[in-house]
Tab-separated table of C-alpha atoms in Angstrom:
chain	number	residue	atom	x	y	z
A	1	GLY	CA	0.000	0.000	0.000
A	2	ALA	CA	0.867	3.652	-0.104
A	3	VAL	CA	3.546	4.836	2.304
A	4	VAL	CA	3.888	8.140	4.070
A	5	SER	CA	7.236	8.849	5.651
A	6	GLN	CA	7.574	11.388	8.424
A	7	HIS	CA	10.883	12.731	9.682
A	8	PRO	CA	12.253	13.120	12.289
A	9	SER	CA	10.599	10.626	14.603
A	10	ARG	CA	11.907	12.402	17.686
A	11	VAL	CA	13.307	15.865	18.219
A	12	ILE	CA	14.334	17.838	21.263
A	13	CYS	CA	14.842	21.553	20.892
A	14	LYS	CA	15.409	24.574	23.060
A	15	SER	CA	12.731	27.145	23.718
A	16	GLY	CA	12.726	29.867	21.105
A	17	THR	CA	14.125	27.769	18.299
A	18	SER	CA	12.284	26.445	15.268
A	19	VAL	CA	11.748	22.859	14.256
A	20	LYS	CA	10.827	21.512	10.832
A	21	ILE	CA	8.965	18.264	10.367
A	22	GLU	CA	8.755	16.635	6.962
A	23	CYS	CA	6.003	14.464	5.578
A	24	ARG	CA	6.613	12.623	2.314
A	25	SER	CA	4.404	10.405	0.217
A	26	LEU	CA	6.866	7.844	-1.059
A	27	ASP	CA	5.098	6.118	-3.902
A	28	PHE	CA	2.183	8.332	-4.774
A	29	GLN	CA	1.331	11.960	-5.257
A	30	ALA	CA	-0.640	13.711	-2.567
A	31	THR	CA	-2.287	16.973	-3.460
A	32	THR	CA	-3.607	17.211	0.057
A	33	MET	CA	-1.938	16.326	3.309
A	34	PHE	CA	-3.132	16.762	6.858
A	35	TRP	CA	-1.325	17.647	10.035
A	36	TYR	CA	-2.561	16.404	13.386
A	37	ARG	CA	-1.454	17.012	16.916
A	38	GLN	CA	-1.890	14.584	19.740
A	39	PHE	CA	-1.593	15.514	23.388
A	40	PRO	CA	-0.799	12.816	25.931
A	41	LYS	CA	-3.663	10.420	26.477
A	42	GLN	CA	-5.838	12.323	24.050
A	43	SER	CA	-7.086	11.831	20.554
A	44	LEU	CA	-5.699	13.420	17.445
A	45	MET	CA	-6.783	16.906	16.562
A	46	LEU	CA	-6.570	18.241	13.066
A	47	MET	CA	-4.348	21.290	12.913
A	48	ALA	CA	-4.400	22.136	9.238
A	49	THR	CA	-4.972	20.912	5.737
A	50	SER	CA	-1.995	21.318	3.465
A	51	ASN	CA	-2.721	21.880	-0.212
A	52	GLU	CA	-0.036	21.580	-2.860
A	53	GLY	CA	0.720	24.928	-4.420
A	54	SER	CA	-1.552	26.975	-2.215
A	55	LYS	CA	-1.926	28.160	1.333
A	56	ALA	CA	-2.783	25.743	4.055
A	57	THR	CA	-6.170	25.812	5.717
A	58	TYR	CA	-5.894	26.037	9.474
A	59	GLU	CA	-8.396	24.822	12.010
A	60	GLN	CA	-9.869	27.261	14.452
A	61	GLY	CA	-7.518	28.011	17.294
A	62	VAL	CA	-4.350	26.983	15.471
A	63	GLU	CA	-1.855	29.807	15.056
A	64	LYS	CA	-0.820	29.880	11.424
A	65	ASP	CA	2.155	32.123	12.136
A	66	LYS	CA	3.445	29.644	14.653
A	67	PHE	CA	2.807	26.457	12.727
A	68	LEU	CA	4.045	27.165	9.231
A	69	ILE	CA	2.995	24.676	6.591
A	70	ASN	CA	4.541	24.429	3.175
A	71	HIS	CA	3.395	21.999	0.488
A	72	ALA	CA	5.754	22.820	-2.336
A	73	SER	CA	5.495	19.561	-4.228
A	74	LEU	CA	3.097	16.684	-4.673
A	75	THR	CA	5.163	14.467	-2.410
A	76	LEU	CA	6.307	16.755	0.373
A	77	SER	CA	4.644	18.830	3.043
A	78	THR	CA	6.526	20.430	5.912
A	79	LEU	CA	5.381	21.721	9.263
A	80	THR	CA	7.639	24.234	10.977
A	81	VAL	CA	7.039	25.003	14.621
A	82	THR	CA	8.445	28.482	15.051
A	83	SER	CA	9.723	29.946	18.303
A	84	ALA	CA	8.891	26.740	20.075
A	85	HIS	CA	7.755	26.743	23.688
A	86	PRO	CA	7.395	23.852	26.125
A	87	GLU	CA	3.637	23.839	25.598
A	88	ASP	CA	4.295	22.956	21.956
A	89	SER	CA	5.693	19.638	23.105
A	90	SER	CA	3.445	17.047	21.558
A	91	PHE	CA	3.140	14.231	19.068
A	92	TYR	CA	2.621	15.459	15.529
A	93	ILE	CA	1.323	13.183	12.779
A	94	CYS	CA	0.772	13.835	9.115
A	95	SER	CA	-1.445	11.962	6.725
A	96	ALA	CA	-2.237	11.868	3.054
A	97	ASP	CA	-5.258	10.509	1.264
A	98	SER	CA	-4.706	7.467	-0.845
A	99	PRO	CA	-4.433	7.939	-4.587
A	100	GLY	CA	-6.987	6.843	-7.106
A	101	GLY	CA	-10.002	8.125	-5.249
A	102	ILE	CA	-9.970	5.295	-2.732
A	103	THR	CA	-11.132	6.535	0.617
A	104	GLU	CA	-8.295	5.893	2.979
A	105	ALA	CA	-5.679	7.915	4.771
A	106	PHE	CA	-2.098	6.897	5.205
A	107	PHE	CA	-0.348	8.189	8.235
A	108	GLY	CA	3.241	9.028	8.882
A	109	GLN	CA	5.074	7.505	11.790
A	110	GLY	CA	4.668	10.636	13.850
A	111	THR	CA	7.148	13.069	15.417
A	112	ARG	CA	7.613	13.385	19.148
A	113	LEU	CA	8.588	17.001	19.800
A	114	THR	CA	9.996	17.965	23.174
A	115	VAL	CA	10.765	21.602	23.843
A	116	VAL	CA	13.061	22.220	26.804
B	1	ALA	CA	-20.930	17.845	10.923
B	2	GLN	CA	-19.561	14.481	11.850
B	3	SER	CA	-18.708	13.318	15.318
B	4	VAL	CA	-17.495	10.126	16.879
B	5	THR	CA	-18.116	8.775	20.356
B	6	GLN	CA	-16.101	5.985	21.882
B	7	LEU	CA	-17.981	5.023	24.978
B	8	ASP	CA	-15.090	3.484	26.871
B	9	SER	CA	-11.866	5.325	27.477
B	10	HIS	CA	-10.259	2.161	28.819
B	11	VAL	CA	-11.051	-1.515	28.310
B	12	SER	CA	-9.240	-4.291	30.099
B	13	VAL	CA	-9.532	-7.943	29.075
B	14	SER	CA	-7.709	-11.147	29.825
B	15	GLU	CA	-5.627	-12.786	27.154
B	16	GLY	CA	-7.705	-15.190	25.128
B	17	THR	CA	-11.029	-13.535	25.904
B	18	PRO	CA	-13.155	-11.516	23.456
B	19	VAL	CA	-12.610	-7.837	22.804
B	20	LEU	CA	-15.380	-5.290	22.230
B	21	LEU	CA	-14.550	-1.646	21.602
B	22	ARG	CA	-17.595	0.506	21.070
B	23	CYS	CA	-17.997	3.331	18.600
B	24	ASN	CA	-20.978	5.470	17.702
B	25	TYR	CA	-20.955	8.128	15.069
B	26	SER	CA	-22.974	11.042	13.857
B	27	SER	CA	-22.917	12.072	10.232
B	28	SER	CA	-25.204	13.940	7.903
B	29	TYR	CA	-24.320	11.699	5.010
B	30	SER	CA	-23.333	8.123	4.422
B	31	PRO	CA	-19.971	8.007	6.084
B	32	SER	CA	-16.828	6.042	5.600
B	33	LEU	CA	-15.743	4.550	8.905
B	34	PHE	CA	-12.371	3.330	10.045
B	35	TRP	CA	-10.631	1.799	12.991
B	36	TYR	CA	-6.996	2.682	13.552
B	37	VAL	CA	-4.625	1.303	16.149
B	38	GLN	CA	-1.772	3.222	17.697
B	39	HIS	CA	0.986	1.558	19.634
B	40	PRO	CA	2.970	3.745	22.060
B	41	ASN	CA	4.945	6.506	20.346
B	42	LYS	CA	4.121	5.152	16.936
B	43	GLY	CA	2.000	6.238	14.040
B	44	LEU	CA	-1.403	4.946	13.205
B	45	GLN	CA	-2.124	1.665	11.518
B	46	LEU	CA	-5.351	0.983	9.700
B	47	LEU	CA	-7.193	-2.035	11.097
B	48	LEU	CA	-10.219	-1.955	8.833
B	49	LYS	CA	-12.569	0.333	6.987
B	50	TYR	CA	-16.195	0.482	5.940
B	51	THR	CA	-17.008	2.251	2.689
B	52	SER	CA	-20.611	1.260	1.930
B	53	ALA	CA	-19.867	-2.266	0.850
B	54	ALA	CA	-20.457	-5.231	3.168
B	55	THR	CA	-21.624	-4.182	6.613
B	56	LEU	CA	-19.411	-6.728	8.348
B	57	VAL	CA	-15.844	-5.735	7.729
B	58	LYS	CA	-12.877	-7.944	8.414
B	59	GLY	CA	-9.541	-6.362	9.162
B	60	ILE	CA	-6.036	-7.307	10.068
B	61	ASN	CA	-4.943	-9.282	13.123
B	62	GLY	CA	-8.319	-10.955	13.527
B	63	PHE	CA	-10.308	-7.789	14.131
B	64	GLU	CA	-13.667	-7.118	12.581
B	65	ALA	CA	-16.373	-4.478	12.851
B	66	GLU	CA	-20.025	-4.320	11.939
B	67	PHE	CA	-21.659	-1.226	10.525
B	68	LYS	CA	-25.187	-0.798	11.908
B	69	LYS	CA	-26.873	2.174	10.370
B	70	SER	CA	-29.970	1.943	12.560
B	71	GLU	CA	-27.806	2.154	15.658
B	72	THR	CA	-25.201	4.486	14.118
B	73	SER	CA	-22.587	2.146	15.485
B	74	PHE	CA	-19.368	0.601	14.258
B	75	HIS	CA	-18.130	-1.543	17.124
B	76	LEU	CA	-14.777	-3.310	16.880
B	77	THR	CA	-14.477	-6.930	17.992
B	78	LYS	CA	-11.966	-9.715	18.190
B	79	PRO	CA	-12.744	-13.248	19.368
B	80	SER	CA	-9.578	-13.761	21.361
B	81	ALA	CA	-7.284	-11.047	22.688
B	82	HIS	CA	-3.523	-11.295	22.404
B	83	MET	CA	-0.973	-9.448	24.486
B	84	SER	CA	0.212	-7.609	21.393
B	85	ASP	CA	-3.266	-6.102	20.991
B	86	ALA	CA	-2.641	-3.754	23.905
B	87	ALA	CA	-2.737	-0.295	22.328
B	88	GLU	CA	-4.896	2.749	21.719
B	89	TYR	CA	-7.743	2.329	19.259
B	90	PHE	CA	-9.393	5.136	17.378
B	91	CYS	CA	-12.702	5.078	15.579
B	92	VAL	CA	-12.678	7.550	12.705
B	93	VAL	CA	-15.389	8.930	10.445
B	94	GLN	CA	-15.064	10.628	7.096
B	95	ASP	CA	-18.022	11.805	5.076
B	96	ASN	CA	-18.318	11.553	1.333
B	97	TYR	CA	-18.067	15.281	0.830
B	98	GLY	CA	-14.863	16.049	2.610
B	99	GLN	CA	-11.378	14.796	2.979
B	100	ASN	CA	-11.073	15.431	6.668
B	101	PHE	CA	-11.054	12.651	9.190
B	102	VAL	CA	-12.733	13.091	12.558
B	103	PHE	CA	-11.232	11.004	15.301
B	104	GLY	CA	-12.982	9.585	18.306
B	105	PRO	CA	-11.335	10.160	21.681
B	106	GLY	CA	-9.760	6.733	21.638
B	107	THR	CA	-10.040	3.597	23.762
B	108	ARG	CA	-7.035	2.176	25.501
B	109	LEU	CA	-7.048	-1.594	25.446
B	110	SER	CA	-5.142	-3.439	28.151
B	111	VAL	CA	-4.628	-7.191	27.885
B	112	LEU	CA	-3.923	-9.039	31.099
B	113	PRO	CA	-1.979	-12.303	31.165
């Protein structure tokens, strides 16, 4: 099946720095990718929808200037957490819809971000 | 708008006994429904999906789920639990008009020896 690769799997950064997370569709083209955030012991919450070649659509309450999303190609979307703070520590997961109109999402492995 | 309710935040079963994880959904249209499993610090793995074909859906690792429109339910079952089944399970709904997935709050399954 389709594969979505997310990198890095774990990252620790200092407060005030920026962190970039990559999400790649390895064997298919994804015009749309999704970024989710998961707090400990909670479900996933959609942060934004990333559209290739256009601006991302952010969910209510998500700061677009803090969580920068770039979808420059059909196989790559990036999420940059800018000026990270400890409260940004979380598990971030991306997904892409399967190709060919089949209703299924493929998820990346996730990124555990710890801001110290 | 769609929503998903998972009635149990935590289910504990003994190894070898049946598993039942409950899911109810709300959707304005005929939804696609999924169950995903998440092992600690890992991404999500699709267990099974319902997309308006057979109402009884068989997935990986012996799991299956039955779509009951009259009850708006999509409960996940497995005849015999294995230790490796211990994980977080998410019921997910997606309608036919959008691409977004709405996740339930999750059910943590513990399997006791």
